[in-house]
Short mmCIF file of C-alpha atoms in Angstrom, two decimals:
data_model
loop_
_atom_site.label_atom_id
_atom_site.label_comp_id
_atom_site.label_asym_id
_atom_site.label_seq_id
_atom_site.Cartn_x
_atom_site.Cartn_y
_atom_site.Cartn_z
CA MET T 134 249.17 122.47 146.91
CA ASP T 135 251.62 118.74 146.63
CA LEU T 136 252.20 117.23 149.13
CA ILE T 137 255.96 118.13 150.42
CA SER T 138 254.46 121.01 150.59
CA CYS T 139 251.77 120.07 152.64
CA TYR T 140 253.47 118.60 155.05
CA LEU T 141 256.54 121.13 155.38
CA LEU T 142 253.59 124.15 156.02
CA LEU T 143 252.44 121.95 158.73
CA VAL T 144 255.45 121.63 160.34
CA THR T 145 256.76 124.56 159.73
CA GLY T 146 253.62 126.10 161.16
CA ALA T 147 253.86 123.72 164.05
CA LEU T 148 256.91 124.39 165.14
CA SER T 149 256.44 128.22 165.11
CA VAL T 150 254.36 128.26 167.64
CA ALA T 151 255.57 126.27 170.26
CA CYS T 152 258.60 127.25 169.89
CA THR T 153 256.64 131.01 170.88
CA MET T 154 255.37 129.95 173.25
CA ILE T 155 258.25 129.03 175.57
CA LEU T 156 260.24 132.31 174.08
CA TRP T 157 257.76 134.70 175.44
CA PHE T 158 255.36 133.09 177.33
CA PRO T 159 256.02 131.43 180.76
CA SER T 160 253.03 130.09 181.47
CA THR T 161 253.04 127.95 178.65
CA PRO T 162 252.05 124.26 179.50
CA SER T 163 254.98 122.13 180.93
CA ILE T 164 253.62 119.53 178.09
CA VAL T 165 254.34 122.06 174.75
CA SER T 166 258.07 122.76 176.49
CA GLY T 167 258.68 119.07 176.84
CA LEU T 168 256.92 118.18 173.39
CA THR T 169 259.67 121.02 171.47
CA LEU T 170 262.70 121.51 173.49
CA TYR T 171 265.34 118.15 173.07
CA GLY T 172 269.25 117.28 173.98
CA LYS T 173 270.76 120.40 177.68
CA THR T 174 267.54 122.20 177.31
CA THR T 175 264.64 119.51 177.59
CA PRO T 176 262.98 120.27 181.17
CA ALA T 177 263.50 117.12 183.63
CA GLY T 178 261.61 114.90 182.83
CA ASP T 179 260.70 113.30 186.33
CA SER T 180 257.15 116.10 186.01
CA MET T 181 257.09 114.98 182.07
CA PRO T 182 256.83 111.14 182.66
CA LEU T 183 254.28 111.00 179.47
CA VAL T 184 256.80 112.68 177.88
CA GLN T 185 259.36 110.55 178.77
CA ARG T 186 257.84 107.09 178.26
CA VAL T 187 258.14 109.03 174.28
CA SER T 188 261.59 109.94 174.52
CA VAL T 189 264.49 108.71 172.65
CA PRO T 190 268.35 108.28 172.92
CA LYS T 191 270.09 112.41 170.84
CA ARG T 192 272.18 109.99 169.78
CA TRP T 193 269.24 108.72 167.36
CA PHE T 194 270.32 111.64 165.55
CA THR T 195 272.61 109.16 164.41
CA HIS T 196 269.96 107.14 162.52
CA PHE T 197 268.99 110.31 160.15
CA TYR T 198 272.39 110.31 158.25
CA ILE T 199 273.18 106.69 158.21
CA LEU T 200 269.42 106.07 155.95
CA ALA T 201 270.36 109.81 154.22
CA VAL T 202 273.63 108.73 152.69
CA ILE T 203 271.24 105.42 152.02
CA TRP T 204 268.73 107.26 150.26
CA THR T 205 270.56 109.84 148.27
CA GLY T 206 273.18 107.36 147.01
CA PHE T 207 270.10 105.88 145.60
CA TRP T 208 269.00 108.94 143.28
CA LEU T 209 272.29 109.46 142.69
CA GLU T 210 272.51 106.30 141.30
CA TYR T 211 269.56 105.55 139.66
CA ALA T 212 270.09 108.82 137.72
CA LEU T 213 273.52 107.93 136.50
CA ALA T 214 271.82 104.44 135.84
CA VAL T 215 269.69 106.42 133.75
CA SER T 216 272.15 108.97 132.23
CA TYR T 217 273.90 105.77 130.73
CA GLY T 218 270.42 104.62 129.67
CA TYR T 219 270.18 101.14 131.47
CA THR T 220 267.04 102.63 132.40
CA SER T 221 264.75 105.61 131.88
CA PRO T 222 260.99 107.18 134.28
CA THR T 223 258.47 104.74 134.52
CA LYS T 224 255.02 106.50 134.35
CA TRP T 225 254.47 104.81 137.80
CA GLN T 226 257.32 106.63 138.83
CA THR T 227 256.19 110.09 137.47
CA ASN T 228 253.56 109.68 138.41
CA ALA T 229 254.59 109.43 142.04
CA LEU T 230 256.93 112.23 142.13
CA ALA T 231 254.37 114.16 140.63
CA VAL T 232 252.24 113.67 144.32
CA LEU T 233 255.10 115.07 145.56
CA THR T 234 255.66 118.33 144.23
CA ARG T 235 252.76 119.13 141.38
CA THR T 236 255.46 122.12 139.79
CA LYS T 237 256.54 120.40 136.23
CA PRO T 238 260.07 119.74 135.93
CA HIS T 239 262.41 121.94 135.69
CA TYR T 240 265.48 121.07 136.48
CA SER T 241 269.12 120.85 133.98
CA TRP T 242 270.57 117.54 134.51
CA THR T 243 273.48 119.18 135.20
CA THR T 244 271.85 121.91 137.34
CA GLY T 245 269.14 118.41 140.03
CA MET T 246 272.59 116.03 139.36
CA LEU T 247 275.30 119.37 140.90
CA ALA T 248 272.15 119.88 143.37
CA LEU T 249 273.15 115.47 144.22
CA ILE T 250 276.58 115.68 144.51
CA LEU T 251 276.07 118.45 147.31
CA ILE T 252 273.93 116.83 149.46
CA MET T 253 275.57 113.71 149.01
CA ILE T 254 278.45 115.33 150.53
CA HIS T 255 276.83 117.24 152.83
CA VAL T 256 275.23 114.33 154.40
CA THR T 257 277.74 111.54 153.94
CA ARG T 258 280.38 114.69 156.67
CA ARG T 259 277.31 114.42 158.78
CA CYS T 260 277.31 110.81 158.74
CA GLN T 261 280.94 110.87 159.32
CA GLU T 262 281.04 113.36 162.19
CA SER T 263 278.07 110.81 163.76
CA LEU T 264 279.48 107.52 164.38
CA PHE T 265 283.80 108.84 165.12
CA VAL T 266 283.14 112.32 166.03
CA SER T 267 280.65 113.84 168.19
CA ILE T 268 280.21 112.82 171.98
CA PHE T 269 276.99 111.91 172.14
CA SER T 270 275.88 112.05 176.26
CA ASN T 271 273.00 110.51 177.46
CA ALA T 272 269.69 113.78 175.84
CA THR T 273 267.07 113.32 175.16
CA MET T 274 264.65 113.52 172.40
CA ASN T 275 261.03 112.51 171.90
CA VAL T 276 259.99 110.70 169.41
CA ALA T 277 257.82 113.35 167.11
CA HIS T 278 261.74 115.33 166.58
CA TYR T 279 263.31 111.35 165.77
CA VAL T 280 260.76 111.38 162.84
CA ILE T 281 260.77 114.41 161.48
CA GLY T 282 263.67 113.94 160.95
CA ILE T 283 264.24 110.64 159.58
CA THR T 284 260.71 112.60 157.50
CA HIS T 285 263.82 115.70 156.67
CA TYR T 286 266.50 113.40 154.85
CA ILE T 287 263.80 111.30 152.71
CA VAL T 288 262.32 114.62 151.21
CA LEU T 289 265.79 116.93 150.86
CA PRO T 290 266.47 114.42 147.87
CA LEU T 291 263.25 114.04 146.69
CA THR T 292 262.96 118.02 146.97
CA VAL T 293 265.94 117.61 144.44
CA VAL T 294 264.63 114.49 142.00
CA SER T 295 261.62 115.83 141.42
CA GLU T 296 261.67 118.70 140.02
CA MET T 297 264.67 117.39 137.85
CA ILE T 298 263.97 116.71 134.01
CA GLY T 299 264.58 113.28 133.53
CA ILE T 300 263.66 112.23 136.12
CA ALA T 301 260.66 113.64 137.41
CA SER T 302 259.67 112.86 133.43
CA THR T 303 259.55 110.68 131.06
CA ARG T 304 260.11 112.58 127.74
CA LYS T 305 262.64 111.66 126.08
CA MET T 306 266.34 113.48 126.02
CA THR T 307 268.55 113.92 123.51
CA SER T 308 271.51 113.94 126.05
CA LEU T 309 271.43 113.59 129.86
CA ASN T 310 274.93 114.45 129.94
CA PHE T 311 276.75 116.22 133.65
CA ASP T 312 277.96 119.73 131.25
CA PHE T 313 280.81 122.11 133.59
CA LEU T 314 279.84 125.47 130.96
CA GLU T 315 276.12 124.36 131.81
CA ILE T 316 276.87 125.92 135.36
CA THR T 317 276.66 129.81 136.41
CA ILE T 318 278.57 132.08 138.33
CA THR T 319 275.09 132.00 140.77
CA GLN T 320 275.65 128.75 140.73
CA TRP T 321 279.67 128.38 141.54
CA ALA T 322 278.63 130.73 144.31
CA GLY T 323 276.21 128.86 145.75
CA VAL T 324 278.70 125.83 146.14
CA VAL T 325 281.45 127.73 146.90
CA ILE T 326 278.99 129.13 149.91
CA PHE T 327 278.23 125.25 150.38
CA LEU T 328 281.31 123.70 151.53
CA PHE T 329 282.65 126.49 152.96
CA CYS T 330 280.11 126.47 155.04
CA ASN T 331 280.30 122.41 155.84
CA TRP T 332 284.26 122.36 156.37
CA GLN T 333 283.47 125.37 159.31
CA GLN T 334 280.24 122.91 160.53
CA ASN T 335 283.14 120.40 160.62
CA SER T 336 284.93 122.83 162.64
CA ILE T 337 282.84 123.20 164.89
CA ALA T 338 281.66 119.87 165.28
CA HIS T 339 285.45 118.83 166.03
CA ARG T 340 285.66 121.62 168.95
CA LEU T 341 282.04 120.33 170.22
CA ALA T 342 283.73 116.60 170.85
CA SER T 343 286.67 117.74 171.74
CA ALA T 344 285.81 119.38 174.69
CA ARG T 345 285.05 116.12 175.62
CA ARG T 346 287.82 114.64 175.67
CA GLY T 347 290.76 114.64 177.95
CA ALA T 348 294.49 115.36 176.68
CA THR T 349 294.07 110.84 175.82
CA GLY T 350 291.29 111.16 173.35
CA LEU T 351 288.87 109.43 176.58
CA VAL T 352 286.30 110.67 176.82
CA HIS T 353 285.85 112.43 180.41
CA ASN T 354 282.54 114.41 181.22
CA TYR T 355 279.13 115.17 179.17
CA GLY T 356 278.66 118.85 180.76
CA HIS T 357 278.50 121.63 178.50
CA CYS T 358 280.82 124.96 178.99
CA VAL T 359 281.05 128.52 177.36
CA TYR T 360 283.04 128.29 174.22
CA ARG T 361 285.20 131.10 173.53
CA GLY T 362 287.27 132.20 169.85
CA GLY T 363 286.13 132.11 166.42
CA TRP T 364 282.45 132.04 165.83
CA PHE T 365 281.88 130.95 169.12
CA ASP T 366 283.19 135.14 170.72
CA TYR T 367 280.24 135.75 168.04
CA VAL T 368 276.73 133.34 168.23
CA SER T 369 276.34 131.28 170.92
CA SER T 370 276.25 128.60 167.51
CA PRO T 371 277.15 128.68 164.82
CA HIS T 372 276.64 124.78 163.63
CA PHE T 373 273.24 126.76 163.92
CA THR T 374 274.57 129.60 161.55
CA PHE T 375 276.02 127.46 159.63
CA GLU T 376 272.92 124.66 158.42
CA VAL T 377 271.04 127.89 157.34
CA LEU T 378 273.57 129.04 155.09
CA ILE T 379 274.11 125.37 153.33
CA TYR T 380 270.37 125.37 153.31
CA LEU T 381 270.77 128.97 151.73
CA GLY T 382 274.33 128.00 149.60
CA LEU T 383 272.06 125.18 148.10
CA TRP T 384 269.09 127.03 147.31
CA LEU T 385 271.78 129.79 145.18
CA VAL T 386 272.57 125.69 142.75
CA LEU T 387 268.56 124.75 142.03
CA GLY T 388 267.71 129.16 141.86
CA VAL T 389 264.63 130.88 142.63
CA HIS T 390 263.00 128.68 140.90
CA ALA T 391 262.85 126.24 143.35
CA VAL T 392 259.59 125.71 144.31
CA THR T 393 258.80 122.27 146.94
CA PHE T 394 263.01 123.11 147.81
CA LYS T 395 262.10 127.01 148.70
CA MET T 396 259.86 124.40 151.63
CA LEU T 397 262.62 123.29 152.94
CA VAL T 398 264.34 126.64 153.44
CA MET T 399 261.58 127.64 155.77
CA PHE T 400 261.94 124.92 157.40
CA VAL T 401 265.57 125.10 158.29
CA CYS T 402 265.78 127.97 158.30
CA VAL T 403 263.08 128.68 161.36
CA ASN T 404 264.12 125.49 162.83
CA GLN T 405 267.81 126.38 162.78
CA MET T 406 266.43 130.10 164.40
CA PHE T 407 264.13 129.09 167.62
CA ALA T 408 266.75 125.47 168.32
CA ALA T 409 269.33 128.75 168.48
CA MET T 410 267.48 131.14 170.56
CA ILE T 411 266.33 128.68 172.83
CA THR T 412 269.81 127.57 173.04
CA HIS T 413 271.55 131.11 173.75
CA ARG T 414 268.13 132.07 176.55
CA TRP T 415 268.98 128.61 178.72
CA TYR T 416 273.29 129.46 178.01
CA LYS T 417 272.23 132.53 179.90
CA ALA T 418 270.11 131.52 183.01
CA ASN T 419 273.27 128.34 183.34
CA PHE T 420 276.47 130.84 182.79
CA LYS T 421 276.99 133.40 184.87
CA ASN T 422 279.70 135.40 183.38
CA TYR T 423 277.82 135.00 180.19
CA PRO T 424 279.00 137.14 177.53
CA PRO T 425 276.78 139.46 177.20
CA GLU T 426 277.92 140.89 173.12
CA ARG T 427 277.43 137.46 172.18
CA ARG T 428 274.16 136.58 169.68
CA ALA T 429 272.42 134.28 169.55
CA ILE T 430 272.74 132.63 165.94
CA ILE T 431 273.45 136.41 163.41
CA PRO T 432 275.95 138.30 164.91
CA TYR T 433 275.60 141.73 166.27
CA VAL T 434 271.51 141.23 165.76
CA LEU T 435 270.04 138.24 166.64
#
């Protein structure tokens, strides 16, 4: 098995075990909760000084997106340079990418470029929100979350370029041009889902930030409240719901044979599902009249 798949299986498995223990086994040692939860769901730090010592501000989420914009931008610029003949993949580069995923390069140039462009749109939006929209409290996350977050946004574009003809192979191509006519109906459906969910997630980010601002636009509190209206009437964490759909939309663009990206989608689904369930439980525990019909992440289901 290749390096990226091994890593994704490891973190997905560890996350699944830890969150299952937290949700369904009350006697789970507090150290497990301390190393798994973050933000408002983090247990009181006074009882876990070790966890506190390896914690960083949650606002450091911003670092993920700054890195993602730079890293994805690098691969887009490199792909354009290859397309215009300014450079070409070296044997060292293709061998390095082969270590990350042993799948034979199969994405066409159009599919690979379309996926990279969509990823760039997504991470740029998240970066802009994090820098100029989101209102972060003094909540923390432990360093393990920070490292996994950084790694996630390094891996994200690599799942595309490591299986992309023209970048992950030294084989000479007659044409490396983007062709709209090559995009299938399924891929267009994926693009629509991806862009719609990004739009909805952006609207939710503004909604969450506005709840912490007064009429003058100044921050007046860092607390939490029960949001009502829109998607919040159906699930506690619609931004988690749309995060899953964003990756599923991108999977439609890449296709069912996207071996490495499929593993990344699995990690995102597990991560967002458990995060939503834990957040949902926190809201129910902290707000007496929390709407009983509201679900965690999937309307009417979960």
